[in-house]
Amino acid sequence: MADIVSSTDRIAASITQAIVERRLMPGTRLAEQQLADIYGVSRTLVRQALNQLSRHRLVTLTPARGACVAEPSVEEARQVFELRKMLESSLLAQLCNTITPAQIRQLREHLKLEREALKRTDVPGRTRLLADFHVLLARLHGNEVLAETLADLLSRCSLIALMYQSSHSAAESQAEHEAIVNALQARDKRALMKLLDNHLGNVEANLKLEPRAPDLAAALKAA
């Protein structure tokens, strides 16, 4: 039984990572037999993994199409960012009171990895590291449930970015992470709250969340 759970989790983690690293696009069909061949497992295990991802809103299961990578709506995108702001502002306010020098060193090591990924123009690596920064903050606070919740939200943010991101700069996001760690080290809660609000606001602002043209006539008028 443990082997079955392990295989299911492994497949789910692999697909999630491909989404986070922007290797799987929204709407990509996930054929059970093809996945079974790729992972060398039965279709039953693949189906269990897809069901798991469906519960996390990363995969959509429909009778006609089967499984495909989810395509978040504009409203869902807005709600995800609203929830992130609520959770992360509370997290940072508490962490500001308890952060230790050793934890600051951990954060600075992570920032170093972010900078290195940027220099290498390692898009999958930097995307994963920029997301992991927020999960690391929750782990340093000691709240594993919150860390898992943020990891799920950040995976959904990756899907949202794939569909709606315009020209947001990874370098800009990394610089904002540096400023957040500096404010944590200084225990400057007011600056920290402002930095977080600006950081998440900048990411959301660089998403094209305006509704698309509803029909051909409206689209052609824009030209």
Coordinates of C-alpha atoms in Angstrom, one line a residue, residues 1 4 20 22 26 29 38 77 94 136-137 155 161 163 169-170 176 184 186 193 204 206 212-213 222:
M1 CA 0.0 0.0 0.0
I4 CA 1.2 2.7 -4.3
V20 CA 5.5 25.4 -11.7
R22 CA 6.3 26.4 -16.9
P26 CA -2.8 25.4 -19.3
R29 CA -4.1 17.2 -22.4
I38 CA 6.2 7.8 -19.3
A77 CA -6.8 34.6 -10.5
Q94 CA 4.4 37.1 13.1
L136 CA 10.4 28.9 3.0
L137 CA 9.1 31.8 5.0
S155 CA 1.4 26.2 -8.1
A161 CA 1.1 33.4 -14.9
M163 CA -2.1 32.3 -19.1
S169 CA 10.5 40.8 -14.6
A170 CA 11.9 37.9 -12.6
E176 CA 11.8 42.6 -3.9
L184 CA 12.9 41.1 8.4
A186 CA 15.7 44.9 10.8
M193 CA 4.0 45.1 5.2
E204 CA -0.7 40.9 -10.1
N206 CA 1.7 42.6 -14.6
R212 CA -10.8 39.1 -23.6
A213 CA -12.9 40.1 -26.6
A222 CA -10.1 46.6 -31.9

